[in-house]
Phi, psi and omega in degrees: 000132179288154181271146181243175182230129185234133179253126180231171181296124176292323172210160178124194189288338184263340184311301186300317176297323190278321172297324181293314184302297175311321177289324179288340172283006178076027175267144188247123173209161181219184182056021181292349183260344182237006181217156188276347182216147181216128182271137171273131186279340179242017175205143177295064192220139173241135174258126175259126172260114193227166161301138185294327174301330182271347189295307176319304177305312182298324173291314179299330184271352180084002172302316174239146184274328179226165179206154174243113191214157168291139186302326188298314179301316180307298182309318182296308183286349177052051182263164169260093170233179185245144177277116170268322184194132167274145202250348172085008174237183180053040177288132175200181180225132177275112194230154162275139184224151194227153182290154186300335182257012180292156185265005182286133182248327176216175192301313181307341190278356178287345177307122186077000173270166181252133168251122171276143173192154174270006193229049198294327182287327174294307186291324180302314175298321170307312187291323180290325168300328183263011179053038186246128180251097185233159184267136175255113183257115177292127182222139180254105177083146178056049183290327199283348177271349187293328175289327171294347178258006180076008184280343185197160184260346181202171172223157174240116185204166178293133179231130174256299183254344182084003180292330181285323171299310180294326174301335188257009180071032192244158175225146182295145185238316174199143171281132174255321168197151176274143182230161163197174175288123186255141159276121180235159181225160166284154182306134179091340181274000187284336184276346185284160192290322174302320177289317177305315174299320180295309180305325170304319182288309185300310179290340172284323173294322181294318184288330177292321188288349181263351190237163177223141177272131188239129173242136183208161176247146186207153168291148181300324186294327182269002184303316175302330187277324177290323174292335194277325187273329185238079183293340177070194182289320172230300166206165180292160176263129177236118196243128176299137182260172182299316178286118194304322183281009190237148174228162169254132180251120182243127175211170176240129187218146174301148188283323174309316187285326181297315182301326178288345189240355187302319173295328174287321177304313183286327180287340176267014175094002176304132182222164179057036178297121187236124176254131176230151176281162181249136184273314182218155170216114186264121180261000000 
């Protein structure tokens, strides 16, 4: 089996979750906090720790086979890579924000104004799509201070919680794009067996995060209602209990579906409902 190279963020908001994902896939590696490269001892994989801005180009150029990086970075660098998997973490929004006291009311009011950003390519496309002619001022870092310095009328930057905007006297004005961590690959490698094996591990971990193992007790006469509510991966496992007219129902269900059905389960006589996390789901 040939060896792979995967590039992940050296430091920043995606680093910890990327490392956690790889370790949850059963991969064993060390020195990831002090080294720029780490070898996985139980899988043919090397991990490269890079600046997030460099990851898409490393993958495009084949220096790395795979990469974990924010979708916003991929779009800004305009590289030719293959999307393998959305990973569900690192979620944020690229927003246009304006000073609290700004007179801007709608998107068209940006016409002729100056916007500071670290994402000029994404912003340029957004403005073109909305037929707005504005001046883009490209700034690396501390974009949020530019309106206060008189450098711009608005900013376009990544927003997670909104705390940084608020602390700098800014408010959201328009959403430009949503972003999350994406597993990317160089073109053509996605069909290689070693990539398929790694993808199976990753998808098993991601699937498990979305689902819960549910156990409940119910009278046998109400079992058809419960089975209809909890179809499970295929169908629930039903186990007789010591009391002849009671059974235990075991199933796996999407967590969001469970909370939508909890009141219906209780109304159908479900008791002793236990919800447990799942580590892996192999389909």
